[in-house]
mmCIF file of C-alpha atoms and ligand atoms in Angstrom:
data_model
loop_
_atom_site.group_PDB
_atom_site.id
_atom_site.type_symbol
_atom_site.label_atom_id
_atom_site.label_comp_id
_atom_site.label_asym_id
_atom_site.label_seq_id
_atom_site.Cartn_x
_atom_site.Cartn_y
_atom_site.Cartn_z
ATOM 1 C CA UNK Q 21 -19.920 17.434 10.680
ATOM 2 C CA UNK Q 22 -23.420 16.773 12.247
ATOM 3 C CA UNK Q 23 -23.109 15.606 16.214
ATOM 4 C CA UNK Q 24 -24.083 12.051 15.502
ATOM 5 C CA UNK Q 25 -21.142 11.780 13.737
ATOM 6 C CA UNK Q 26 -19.007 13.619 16.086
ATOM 7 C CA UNK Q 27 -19.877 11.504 18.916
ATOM 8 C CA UNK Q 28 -19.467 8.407 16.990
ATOM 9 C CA UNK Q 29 -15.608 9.484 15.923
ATOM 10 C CA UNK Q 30 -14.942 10.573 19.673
ATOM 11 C CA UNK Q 31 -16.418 6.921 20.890
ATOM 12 C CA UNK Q 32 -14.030 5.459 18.346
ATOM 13 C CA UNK Q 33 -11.051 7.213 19.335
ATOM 14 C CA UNK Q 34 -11.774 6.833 23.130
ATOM 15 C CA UNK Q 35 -12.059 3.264 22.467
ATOM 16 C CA UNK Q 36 -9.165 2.583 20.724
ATOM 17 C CA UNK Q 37 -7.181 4.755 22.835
ATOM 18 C CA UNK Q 38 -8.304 2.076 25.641
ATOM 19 C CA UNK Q 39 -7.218 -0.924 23.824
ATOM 20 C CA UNK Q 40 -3.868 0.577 23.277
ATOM 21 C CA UNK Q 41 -3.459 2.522 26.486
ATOM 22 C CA UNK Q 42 -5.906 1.042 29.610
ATOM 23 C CA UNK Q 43 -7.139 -2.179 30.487
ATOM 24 C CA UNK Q 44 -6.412 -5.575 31.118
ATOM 25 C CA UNK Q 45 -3.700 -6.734 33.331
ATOM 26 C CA UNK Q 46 -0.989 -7.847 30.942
ATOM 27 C CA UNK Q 47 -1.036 -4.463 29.047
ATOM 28 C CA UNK Q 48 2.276 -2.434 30.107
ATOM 29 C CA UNK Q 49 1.322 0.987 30.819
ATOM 30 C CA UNK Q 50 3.345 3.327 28.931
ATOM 31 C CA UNK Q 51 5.587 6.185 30.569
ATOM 32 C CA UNK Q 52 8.384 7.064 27.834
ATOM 33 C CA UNK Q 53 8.346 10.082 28.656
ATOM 34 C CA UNK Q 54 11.862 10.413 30.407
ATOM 35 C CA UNK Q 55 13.352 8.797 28.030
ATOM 36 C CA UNK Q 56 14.950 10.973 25.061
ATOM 37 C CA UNK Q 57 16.066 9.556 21.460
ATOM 38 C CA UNK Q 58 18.464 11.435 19.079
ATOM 39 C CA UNK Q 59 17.555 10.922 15.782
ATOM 40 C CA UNK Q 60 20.421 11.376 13.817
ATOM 41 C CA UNK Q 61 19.393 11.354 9.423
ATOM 42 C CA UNK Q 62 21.963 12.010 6.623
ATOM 43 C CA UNK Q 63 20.977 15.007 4.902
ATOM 44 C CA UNK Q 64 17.862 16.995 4.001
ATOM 45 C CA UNK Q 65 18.845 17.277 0.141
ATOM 46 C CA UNK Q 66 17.899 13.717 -0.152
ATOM 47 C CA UNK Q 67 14.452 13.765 -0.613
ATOM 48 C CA UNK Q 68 13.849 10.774 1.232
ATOM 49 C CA UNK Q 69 15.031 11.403 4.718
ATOM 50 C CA UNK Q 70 12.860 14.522 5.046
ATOM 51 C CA UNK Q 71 10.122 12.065 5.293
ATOM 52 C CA UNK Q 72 12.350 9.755 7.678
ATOM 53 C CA UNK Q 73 12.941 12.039 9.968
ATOM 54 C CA UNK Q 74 8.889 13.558 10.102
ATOM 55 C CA UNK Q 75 8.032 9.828 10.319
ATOM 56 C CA UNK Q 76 10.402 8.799 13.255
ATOM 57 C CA UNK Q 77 9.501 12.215 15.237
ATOM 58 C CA UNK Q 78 5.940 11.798 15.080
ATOM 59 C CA UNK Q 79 6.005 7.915 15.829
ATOM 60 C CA UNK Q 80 8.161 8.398 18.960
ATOM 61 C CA UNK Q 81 6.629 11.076 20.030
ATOM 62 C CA UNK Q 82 2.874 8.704 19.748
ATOM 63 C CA UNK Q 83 4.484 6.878 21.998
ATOM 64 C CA UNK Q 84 5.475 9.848 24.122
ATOM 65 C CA UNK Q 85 9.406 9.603 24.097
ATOM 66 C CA UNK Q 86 11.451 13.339 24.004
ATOM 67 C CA UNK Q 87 12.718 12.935 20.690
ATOM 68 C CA UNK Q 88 15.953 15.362 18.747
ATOM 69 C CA UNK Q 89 15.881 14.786 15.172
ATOM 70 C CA UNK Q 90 19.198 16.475 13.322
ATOM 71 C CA UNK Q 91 20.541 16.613 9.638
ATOM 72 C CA UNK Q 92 24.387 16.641 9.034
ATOM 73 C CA UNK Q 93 23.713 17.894 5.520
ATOM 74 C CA UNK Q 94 25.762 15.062 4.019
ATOM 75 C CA UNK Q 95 28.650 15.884 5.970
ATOM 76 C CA UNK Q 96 30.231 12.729 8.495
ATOM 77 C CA UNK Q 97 32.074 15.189 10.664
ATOM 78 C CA UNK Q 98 29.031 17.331 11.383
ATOM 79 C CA UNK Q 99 26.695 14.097 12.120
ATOM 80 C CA UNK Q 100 29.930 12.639 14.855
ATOM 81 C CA UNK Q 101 28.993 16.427 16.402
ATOM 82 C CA UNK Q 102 25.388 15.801 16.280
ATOM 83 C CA UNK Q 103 25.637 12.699 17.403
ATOM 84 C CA UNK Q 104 28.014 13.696 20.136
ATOM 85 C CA UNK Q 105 25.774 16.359 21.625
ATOM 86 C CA UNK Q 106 22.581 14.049 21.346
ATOM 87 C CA UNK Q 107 24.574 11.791 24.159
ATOM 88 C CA UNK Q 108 25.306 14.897 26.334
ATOM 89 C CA UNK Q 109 22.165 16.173 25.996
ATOM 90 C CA UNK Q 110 21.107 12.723 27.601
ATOM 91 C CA UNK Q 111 19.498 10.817 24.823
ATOM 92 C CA UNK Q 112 19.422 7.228 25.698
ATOM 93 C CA UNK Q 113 18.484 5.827 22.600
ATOM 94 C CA UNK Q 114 20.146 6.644 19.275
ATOM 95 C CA UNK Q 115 18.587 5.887 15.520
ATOM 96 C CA UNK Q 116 21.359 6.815 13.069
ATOM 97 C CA UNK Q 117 21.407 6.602 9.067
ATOM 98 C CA UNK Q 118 25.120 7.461 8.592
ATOM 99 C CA UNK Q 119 26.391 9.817 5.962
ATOM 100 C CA UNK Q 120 29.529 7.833 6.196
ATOM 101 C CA UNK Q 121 28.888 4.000 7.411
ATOM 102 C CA UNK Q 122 32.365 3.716 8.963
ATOM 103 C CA UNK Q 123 32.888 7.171 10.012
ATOM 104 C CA UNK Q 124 31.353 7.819 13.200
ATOM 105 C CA UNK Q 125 33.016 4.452 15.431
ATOM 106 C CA UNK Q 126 34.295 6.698 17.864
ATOM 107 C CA UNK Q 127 31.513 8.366 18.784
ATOM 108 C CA UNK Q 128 29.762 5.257 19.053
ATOM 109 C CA UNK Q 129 32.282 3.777 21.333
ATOM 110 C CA UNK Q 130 31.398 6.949 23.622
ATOM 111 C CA UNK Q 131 27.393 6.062 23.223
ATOM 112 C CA UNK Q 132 28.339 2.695 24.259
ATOM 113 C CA UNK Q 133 30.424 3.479 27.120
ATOM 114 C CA UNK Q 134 27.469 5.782 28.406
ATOM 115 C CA UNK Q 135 25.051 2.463 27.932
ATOM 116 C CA UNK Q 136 23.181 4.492 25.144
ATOM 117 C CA UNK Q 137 21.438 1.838 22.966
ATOM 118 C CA UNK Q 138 22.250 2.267 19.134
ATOM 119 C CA UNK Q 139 20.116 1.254 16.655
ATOM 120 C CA UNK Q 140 21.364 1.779 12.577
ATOM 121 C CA UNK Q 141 18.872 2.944 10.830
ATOM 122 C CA UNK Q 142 18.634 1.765 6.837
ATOM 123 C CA UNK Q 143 22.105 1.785 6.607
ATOM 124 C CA UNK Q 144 24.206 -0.132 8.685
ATOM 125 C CA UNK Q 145 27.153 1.351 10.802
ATOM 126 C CA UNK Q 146 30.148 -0.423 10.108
ATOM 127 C CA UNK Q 147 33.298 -2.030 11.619
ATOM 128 C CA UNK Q 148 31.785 -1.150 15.290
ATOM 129 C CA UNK Q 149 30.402 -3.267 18.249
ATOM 130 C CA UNK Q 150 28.756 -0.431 19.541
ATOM 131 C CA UNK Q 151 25.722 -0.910 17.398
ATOM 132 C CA UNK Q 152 22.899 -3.278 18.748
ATOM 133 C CA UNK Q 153 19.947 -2.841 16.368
ATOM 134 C CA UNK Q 154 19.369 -2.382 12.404
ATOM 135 C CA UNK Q 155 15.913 -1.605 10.726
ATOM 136 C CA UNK Q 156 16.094 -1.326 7.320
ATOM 137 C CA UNK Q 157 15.386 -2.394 4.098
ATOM 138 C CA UNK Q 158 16.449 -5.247 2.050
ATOM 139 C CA UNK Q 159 18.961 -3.447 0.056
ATOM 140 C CA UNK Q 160 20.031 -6.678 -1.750
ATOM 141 C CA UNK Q 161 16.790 -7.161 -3.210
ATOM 142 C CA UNK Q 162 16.176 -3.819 -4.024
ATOM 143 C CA UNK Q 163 19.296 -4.227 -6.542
ATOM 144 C CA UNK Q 164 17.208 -7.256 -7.655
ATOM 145 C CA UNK Q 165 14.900 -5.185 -8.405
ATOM 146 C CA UNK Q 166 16.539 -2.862 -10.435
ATOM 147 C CA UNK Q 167 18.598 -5.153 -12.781
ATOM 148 C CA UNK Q 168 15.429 -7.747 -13.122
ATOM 149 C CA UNK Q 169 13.727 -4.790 -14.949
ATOM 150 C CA UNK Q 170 16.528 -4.485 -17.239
ATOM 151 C CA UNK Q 171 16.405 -8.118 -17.975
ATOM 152 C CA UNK Q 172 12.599 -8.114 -18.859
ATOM 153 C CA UNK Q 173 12.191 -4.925 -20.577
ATOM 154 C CA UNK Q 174 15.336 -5.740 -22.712
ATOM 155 C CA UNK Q 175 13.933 -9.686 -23.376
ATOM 156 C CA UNK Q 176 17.680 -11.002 -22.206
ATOM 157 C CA UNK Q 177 15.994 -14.114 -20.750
ATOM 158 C CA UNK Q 178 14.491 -14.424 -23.972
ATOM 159 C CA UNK Q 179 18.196 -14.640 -25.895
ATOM 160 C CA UNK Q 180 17.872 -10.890 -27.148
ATOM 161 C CA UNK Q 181 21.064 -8.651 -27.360
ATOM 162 C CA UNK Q 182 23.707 -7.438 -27.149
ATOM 163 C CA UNK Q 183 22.566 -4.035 -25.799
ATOM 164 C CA UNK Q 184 24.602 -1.251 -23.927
ATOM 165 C CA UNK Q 185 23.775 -0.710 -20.322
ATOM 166 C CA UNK Q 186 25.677 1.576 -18.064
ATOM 167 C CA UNK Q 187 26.206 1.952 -13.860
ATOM 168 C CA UNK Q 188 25.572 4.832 -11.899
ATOM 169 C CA UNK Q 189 25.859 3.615 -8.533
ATOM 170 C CA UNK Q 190 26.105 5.078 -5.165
ATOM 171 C CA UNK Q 191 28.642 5.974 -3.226
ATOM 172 C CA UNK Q 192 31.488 3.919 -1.328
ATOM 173 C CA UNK Q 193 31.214 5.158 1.814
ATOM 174 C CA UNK Q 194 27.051 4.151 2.123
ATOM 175 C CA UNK Q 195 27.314 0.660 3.064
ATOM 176 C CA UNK Q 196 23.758 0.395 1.225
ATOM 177 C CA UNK Q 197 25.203 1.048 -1.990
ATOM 178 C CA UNK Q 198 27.824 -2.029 -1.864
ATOM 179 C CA UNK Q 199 25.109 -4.626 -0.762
ATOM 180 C CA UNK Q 200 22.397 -2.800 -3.382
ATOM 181 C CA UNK Q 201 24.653 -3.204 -6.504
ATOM 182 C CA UNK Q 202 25.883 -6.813 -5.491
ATOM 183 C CA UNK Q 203 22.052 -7.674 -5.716
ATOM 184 C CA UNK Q 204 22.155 -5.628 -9.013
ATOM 185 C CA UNK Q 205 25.258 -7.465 -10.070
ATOM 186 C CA UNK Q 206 23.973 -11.192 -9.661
ATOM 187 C CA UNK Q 207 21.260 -10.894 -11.333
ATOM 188 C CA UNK Q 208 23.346 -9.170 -14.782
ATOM 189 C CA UNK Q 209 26.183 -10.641 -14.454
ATOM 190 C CA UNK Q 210 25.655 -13.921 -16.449
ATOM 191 C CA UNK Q 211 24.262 -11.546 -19.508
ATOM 192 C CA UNK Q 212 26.965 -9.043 -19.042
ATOM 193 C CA UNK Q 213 29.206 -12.570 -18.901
ATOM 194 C CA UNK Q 214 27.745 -13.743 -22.811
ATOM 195 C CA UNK Q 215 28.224 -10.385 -24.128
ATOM 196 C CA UNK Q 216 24.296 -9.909 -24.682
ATOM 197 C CA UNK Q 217 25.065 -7.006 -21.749
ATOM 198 C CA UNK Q 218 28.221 -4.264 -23.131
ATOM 199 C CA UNK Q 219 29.001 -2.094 -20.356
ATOM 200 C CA UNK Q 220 31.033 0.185 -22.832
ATOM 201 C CA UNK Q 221 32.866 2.308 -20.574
ATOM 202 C CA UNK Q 222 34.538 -0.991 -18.702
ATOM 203 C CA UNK Q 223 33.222 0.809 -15.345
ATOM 204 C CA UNK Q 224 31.655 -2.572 -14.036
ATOM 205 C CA UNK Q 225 32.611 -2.182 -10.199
ATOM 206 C CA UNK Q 226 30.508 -0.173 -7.522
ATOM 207 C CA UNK Q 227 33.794 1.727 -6.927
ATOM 208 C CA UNK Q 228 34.018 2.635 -10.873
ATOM 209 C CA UNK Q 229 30.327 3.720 -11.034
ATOM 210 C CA UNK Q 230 30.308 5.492 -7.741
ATOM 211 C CA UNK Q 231 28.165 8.758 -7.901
ATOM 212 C CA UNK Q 232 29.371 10.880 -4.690
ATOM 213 C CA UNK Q 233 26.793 11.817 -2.029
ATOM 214 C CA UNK Q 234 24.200 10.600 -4.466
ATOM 215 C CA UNK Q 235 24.020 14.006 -5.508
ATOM 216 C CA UNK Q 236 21.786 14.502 -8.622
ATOM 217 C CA UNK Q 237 24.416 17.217 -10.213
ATOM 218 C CA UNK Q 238 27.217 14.409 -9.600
ATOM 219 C CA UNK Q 239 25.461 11.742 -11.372
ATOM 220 C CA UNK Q 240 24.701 13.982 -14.343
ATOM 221 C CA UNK Q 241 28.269 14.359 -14.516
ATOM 222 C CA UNK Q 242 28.797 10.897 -14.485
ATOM 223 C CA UNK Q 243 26.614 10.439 -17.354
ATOM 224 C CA UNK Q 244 27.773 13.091 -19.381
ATOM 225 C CA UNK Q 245 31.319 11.741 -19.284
ATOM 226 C CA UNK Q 246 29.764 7.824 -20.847
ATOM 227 C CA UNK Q 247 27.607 9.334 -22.679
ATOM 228 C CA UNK Q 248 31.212 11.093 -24.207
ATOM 229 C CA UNK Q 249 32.531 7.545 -24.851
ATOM 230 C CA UNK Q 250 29.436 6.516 -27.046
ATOM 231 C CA UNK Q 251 28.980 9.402 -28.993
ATOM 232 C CA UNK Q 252 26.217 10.366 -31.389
ATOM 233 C CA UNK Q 253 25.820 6.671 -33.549
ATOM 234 C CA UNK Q 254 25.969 4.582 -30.541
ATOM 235 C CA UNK Q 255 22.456 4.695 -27.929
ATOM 236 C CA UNK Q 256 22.601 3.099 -24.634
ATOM 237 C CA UNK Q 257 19.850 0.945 -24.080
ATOM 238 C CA UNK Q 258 20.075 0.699 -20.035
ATOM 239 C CA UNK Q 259 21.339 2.763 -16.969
ATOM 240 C CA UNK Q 260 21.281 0.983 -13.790
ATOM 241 C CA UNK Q 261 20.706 3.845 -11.201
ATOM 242 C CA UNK Q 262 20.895 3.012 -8.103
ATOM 243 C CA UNK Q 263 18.497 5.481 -6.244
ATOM 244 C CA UNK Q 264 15.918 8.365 -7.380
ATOM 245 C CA UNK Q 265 18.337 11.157 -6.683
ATOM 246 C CA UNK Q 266 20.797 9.790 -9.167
ATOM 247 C CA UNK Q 267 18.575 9.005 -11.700
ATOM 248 C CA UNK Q 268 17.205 12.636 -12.046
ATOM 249 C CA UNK Q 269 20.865 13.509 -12.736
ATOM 250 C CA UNK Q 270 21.219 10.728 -15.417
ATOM 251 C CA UNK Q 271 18.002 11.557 -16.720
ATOM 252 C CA UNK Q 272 19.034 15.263 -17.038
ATOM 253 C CA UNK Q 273 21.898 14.301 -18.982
ATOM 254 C CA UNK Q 274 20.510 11.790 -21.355
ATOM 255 C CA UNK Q 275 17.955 14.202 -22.712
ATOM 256 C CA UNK Q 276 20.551 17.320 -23.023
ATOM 257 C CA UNK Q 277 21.911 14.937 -25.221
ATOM 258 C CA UNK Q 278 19.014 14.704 -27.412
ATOM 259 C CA UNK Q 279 17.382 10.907 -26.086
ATOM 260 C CA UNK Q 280 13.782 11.520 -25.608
ATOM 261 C CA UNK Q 281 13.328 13.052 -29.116
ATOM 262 C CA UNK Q 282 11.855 11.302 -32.000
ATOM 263 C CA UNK Q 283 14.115 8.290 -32.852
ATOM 264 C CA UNK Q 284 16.130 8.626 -30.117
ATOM 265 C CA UNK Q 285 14.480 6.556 -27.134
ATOM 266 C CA UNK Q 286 15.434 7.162 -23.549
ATOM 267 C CA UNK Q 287 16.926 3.967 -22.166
ATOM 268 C CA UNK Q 288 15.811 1.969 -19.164
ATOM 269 C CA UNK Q 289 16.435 3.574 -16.477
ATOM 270 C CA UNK Q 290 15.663 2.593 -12.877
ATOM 271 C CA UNK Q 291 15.662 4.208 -9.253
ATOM 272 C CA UNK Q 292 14.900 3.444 -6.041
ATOM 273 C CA UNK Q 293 12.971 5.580 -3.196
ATOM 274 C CA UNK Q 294 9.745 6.934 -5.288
ATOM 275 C CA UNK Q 295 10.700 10.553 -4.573
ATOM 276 C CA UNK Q 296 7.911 12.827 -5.904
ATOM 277 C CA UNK Q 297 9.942 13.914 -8.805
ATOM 278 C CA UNK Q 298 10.892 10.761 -9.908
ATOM 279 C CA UNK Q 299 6.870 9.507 -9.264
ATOM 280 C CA UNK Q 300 6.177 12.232 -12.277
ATOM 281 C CA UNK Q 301 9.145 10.895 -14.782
ATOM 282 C CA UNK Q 302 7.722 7.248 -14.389
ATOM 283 C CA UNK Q 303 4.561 8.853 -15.664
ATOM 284 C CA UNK Q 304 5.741 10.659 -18.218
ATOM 285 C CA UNK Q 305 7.527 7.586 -19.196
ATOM 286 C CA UNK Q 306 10.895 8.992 -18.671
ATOM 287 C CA UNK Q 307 11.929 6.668 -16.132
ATOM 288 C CA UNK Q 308 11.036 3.235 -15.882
ATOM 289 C CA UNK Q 309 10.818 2.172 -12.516
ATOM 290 C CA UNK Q 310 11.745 3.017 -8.786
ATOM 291 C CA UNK Q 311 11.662 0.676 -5.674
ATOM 292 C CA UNK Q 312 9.242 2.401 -2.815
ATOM 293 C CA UNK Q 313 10.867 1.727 0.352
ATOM 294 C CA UNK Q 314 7.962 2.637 3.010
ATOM 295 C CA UNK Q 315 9.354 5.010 5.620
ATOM 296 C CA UNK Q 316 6.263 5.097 7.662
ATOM 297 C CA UNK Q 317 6.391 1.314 8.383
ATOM 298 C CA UNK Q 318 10.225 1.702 9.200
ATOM 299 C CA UNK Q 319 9.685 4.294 11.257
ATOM 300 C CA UNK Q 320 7.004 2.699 13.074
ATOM 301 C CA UNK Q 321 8.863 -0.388 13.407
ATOM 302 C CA UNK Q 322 11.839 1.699 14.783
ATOM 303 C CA UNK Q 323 9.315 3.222 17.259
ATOM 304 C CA UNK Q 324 8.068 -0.455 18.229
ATOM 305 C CA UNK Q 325 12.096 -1.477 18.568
ATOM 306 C CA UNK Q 326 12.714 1.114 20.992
ATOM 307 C CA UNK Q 327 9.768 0.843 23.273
ATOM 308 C CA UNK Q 328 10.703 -2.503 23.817
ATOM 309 C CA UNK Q 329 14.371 -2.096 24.935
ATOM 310 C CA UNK Q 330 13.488 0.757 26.898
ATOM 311 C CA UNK Q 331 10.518 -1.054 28.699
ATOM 312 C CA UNK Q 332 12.890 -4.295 28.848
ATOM 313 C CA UNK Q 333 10.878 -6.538 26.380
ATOM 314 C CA UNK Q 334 12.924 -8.531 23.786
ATOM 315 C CA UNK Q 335 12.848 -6.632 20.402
ATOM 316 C CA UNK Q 336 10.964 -8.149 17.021
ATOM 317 C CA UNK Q 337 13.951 -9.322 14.722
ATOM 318 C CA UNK Q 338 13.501 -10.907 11.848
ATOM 319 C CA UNK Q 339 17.331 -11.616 11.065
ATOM 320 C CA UNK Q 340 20.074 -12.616 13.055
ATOM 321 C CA UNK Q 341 22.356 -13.797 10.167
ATOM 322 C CA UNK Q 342 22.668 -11.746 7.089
ATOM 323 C CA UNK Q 343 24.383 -8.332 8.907
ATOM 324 C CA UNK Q 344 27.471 -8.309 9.689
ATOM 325 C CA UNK Q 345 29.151 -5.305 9.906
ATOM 326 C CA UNK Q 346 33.274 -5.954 10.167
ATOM 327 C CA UNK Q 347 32.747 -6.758 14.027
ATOM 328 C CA UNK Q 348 29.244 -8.327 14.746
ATOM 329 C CA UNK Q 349 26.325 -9.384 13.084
ATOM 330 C CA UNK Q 350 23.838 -6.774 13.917
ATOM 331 C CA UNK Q 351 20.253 -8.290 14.763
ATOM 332 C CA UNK Q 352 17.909 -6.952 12.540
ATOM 333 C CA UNK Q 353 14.195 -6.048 11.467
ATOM 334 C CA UNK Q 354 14.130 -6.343 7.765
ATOM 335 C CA UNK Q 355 11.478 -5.100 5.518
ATOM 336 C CA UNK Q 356 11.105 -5.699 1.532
ATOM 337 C CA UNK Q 357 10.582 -2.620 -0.776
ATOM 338 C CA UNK Q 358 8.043 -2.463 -3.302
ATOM 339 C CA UNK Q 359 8.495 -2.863 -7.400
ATOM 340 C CA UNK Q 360 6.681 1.159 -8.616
ATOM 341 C CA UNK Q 361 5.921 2.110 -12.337
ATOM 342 C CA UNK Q 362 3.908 3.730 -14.622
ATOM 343 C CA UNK Q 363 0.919 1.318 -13.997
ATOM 344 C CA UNK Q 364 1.082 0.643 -10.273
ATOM 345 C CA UNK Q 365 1.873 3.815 -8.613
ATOM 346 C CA UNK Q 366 -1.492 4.708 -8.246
ATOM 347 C CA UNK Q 367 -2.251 1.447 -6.011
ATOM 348 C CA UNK Q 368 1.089 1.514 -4.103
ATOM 349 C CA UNK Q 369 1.460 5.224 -3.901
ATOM 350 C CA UNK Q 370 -2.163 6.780 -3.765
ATOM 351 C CA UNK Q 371 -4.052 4.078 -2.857
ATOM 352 C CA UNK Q 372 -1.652 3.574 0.191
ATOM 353 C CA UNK Q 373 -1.779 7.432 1.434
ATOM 354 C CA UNK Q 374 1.622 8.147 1.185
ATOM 355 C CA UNK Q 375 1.214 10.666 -1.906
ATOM 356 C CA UNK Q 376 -2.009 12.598 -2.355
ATOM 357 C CA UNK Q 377 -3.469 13.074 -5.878
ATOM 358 C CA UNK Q 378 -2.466 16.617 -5.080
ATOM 359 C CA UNK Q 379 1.221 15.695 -4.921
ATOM 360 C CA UNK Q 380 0.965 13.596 -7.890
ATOM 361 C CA UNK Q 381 -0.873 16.402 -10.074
ATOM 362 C CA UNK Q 382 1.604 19.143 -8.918
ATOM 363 C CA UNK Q 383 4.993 19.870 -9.507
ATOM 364 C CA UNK Q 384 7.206 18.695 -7.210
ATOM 365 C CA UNK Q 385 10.284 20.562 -5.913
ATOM 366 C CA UNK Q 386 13.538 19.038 -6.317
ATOM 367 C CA UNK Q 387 15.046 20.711 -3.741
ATOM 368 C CA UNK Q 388 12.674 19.299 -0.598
ATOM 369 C CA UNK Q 389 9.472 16.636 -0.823
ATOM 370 C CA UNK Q 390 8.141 17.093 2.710
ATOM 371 C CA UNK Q 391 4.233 18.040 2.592
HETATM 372 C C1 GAL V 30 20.657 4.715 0.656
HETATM 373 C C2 GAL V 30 19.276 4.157 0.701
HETATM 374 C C3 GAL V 30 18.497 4.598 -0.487
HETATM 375 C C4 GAL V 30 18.626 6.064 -0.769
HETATM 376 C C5 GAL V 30 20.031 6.569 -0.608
HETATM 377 C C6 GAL V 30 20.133 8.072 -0.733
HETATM 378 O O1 GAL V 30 21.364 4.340 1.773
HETATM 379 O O2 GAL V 30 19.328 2.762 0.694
HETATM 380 O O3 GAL V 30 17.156 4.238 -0.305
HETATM 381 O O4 GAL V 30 17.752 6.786 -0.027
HETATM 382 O O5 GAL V 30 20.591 6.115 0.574
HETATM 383 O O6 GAL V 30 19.749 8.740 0.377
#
């Protein structure tokens, strides 16, 4: 880089640095420093919540809070432990996606006893008090989402049918997956209602179609089993999947039994999360479409959350109605995720920096999607 240039960057930076750090009278100067935030995520299997967790460390720690990121490897007990030590070890601020939404109330109780503010991160901790935050995602919509791309690519608004379509949803004890497949639901539910929608196996409920842990090997058990019912004259036109992990797993079991081969179309199949593996089937045309849910803005609006309770400044919400969780109605900052497929991923997911060309070329690992 010739020195011109250099100087120029380091003038940038030192000037930006000023408008966000120095200055006028009404800017706050920052000193998070003593103050530590636990950072509890689900599980690192889930492709998603690598990039959580990265996102909320590195945000936090912009703004110069300590910061103690754990995974409970999609186990509730271990995350009360984590959780647990995170208040002993001082944290005063804790961002939690639960493995299990209703499972870790006690330990909350203890975080509120200790004045520890809790925020719920994504998925929101039920039948508590001792929650006072939520950032997430519109789950509702993201079911929207999913079933309104069944709807088109099928032409049901149109008066075409009656096709198959099958559930694999996720599981009971995520409070996401409820809210995501009662978006899902209103949307198919008059088609499903006229018959132009057969859901074969009967399993119409979240509870019936619930894929444990959202595990990738669980759903392709699931599938196998419908796919059982149907047999070899019968192809399903549709499988509503309610996240990218899952749909792997459906996907895995759909072409083991021979869709995807000449004649034999692979049905509609959606997802939600644009995991790198998934990004590759909806280019290969093997899945139809995900929902990218942008973890760098939630973690940055997490980040912005936080700084204000700590420095005493009233917190942006955007919703004070829609969350109630058994025992409150959690204030929340809600953002919308975004509609991927075959012929927008480029724009949304390249375009936007959150996948290289690199990532997209390559093969992506199944097994973790952290760069
Ligand atoms: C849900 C979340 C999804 C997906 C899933 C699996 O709670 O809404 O985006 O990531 O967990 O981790």
């Amino acid at each position: 880089m010739r020195i011109g240039k250099i100087f120029f960057y380091a003038a940038l930076c030192a000037a930006t640095l000023c408008l966000t750090g120095c200055g006028g009278t009404d800017v706050v100067p920052r000193d998070n420093s003593g103050t530590k935030v636990g950072v509890a995520m689900p599980s690192q299997q889930l492709l998603r919540w690598n990039r959580d967790g990265a996102y909320l460390e590195s945000e936090l720690r912009a703004k110069e809070f300590a910061v103690d990121v754990a995974f409970a490897g999609g186990d509730a007990v271990k995350q009360a432990g984590q959780i647990e030590e995170m208040i002993a070890e001082g944290c005063k601020v804790l961002v939690v996606s639960a493995v299990d939404s209703k499972a870790l109330a006690p330990v909350l109780e203890r975080a509120k006893r200790e004045g520890v503010t809790v925020i719920a991160y994504d998925r929101l901790l039920m039948g508590t008090d001792a929650v006072d935050y939520y950032a997430t995602f519109d789950s509702y919509s993201v079911g929207m989402l999913q079933a309104q791309t069944i709807v088109d690519r099928l032409g049901l608004a149109e008066g075409k049918g009656p096709f198959y379509l099958e559930f694999a949803a996720g599981p009971t004890e995520d409070s996401n997956a409820k809210v995501l497949f009662a978006g899902a639901m209103d949307v198919l539910r008059p088609y499903i209602e006229q018959g132009k929608l057969v859901v074969r196996s009967g399993e119409r409920t979240q509870e019936e179609a619930a894929v444990p842990g959202w595990a990738t090997l669980m759903a392709e058990e699931r599938m196998k089993g419908l796919l059982a019912q149907y047999g070899e004259g019968t192809k399903i036109d549709a499988v509503l999947a309610a996240n990218d992990s899952i749909a792997l797993g459906v996907l895995d079991a759909l072409k083991e039994a021979g869709y995807g081969t000449a004649g034999r179309p692979l049905p509609i199949l959606t997802g939600q999360d644009a995991d790198l593996p998934n990004v590759h089937a909806l280019i290969a045309g093997e899945q139809t479409m995900s929902v990218f849910k942008d973890t760098r803005r939630l973690a940055l609006e997490t980040a912005k959350l936080i700084e204000a309770i700590v420095g005493s400044h009233a917190p942006e919400i955007n919703d004070t109605q829609n969350f109630m969780n058994g025992k409150k109605v959690v204030p929340a900052h809600v953002l919308k995720g975004t509609f991927v497929d075959a012929s927008n991923y480029k724009s949304v997911l390249v375009d936007s920096g959150y996948y290289s060309t690199v990532d997209i070329d390559g093969t992506a690992s199944r097994a973790l999607g952290v760069k």
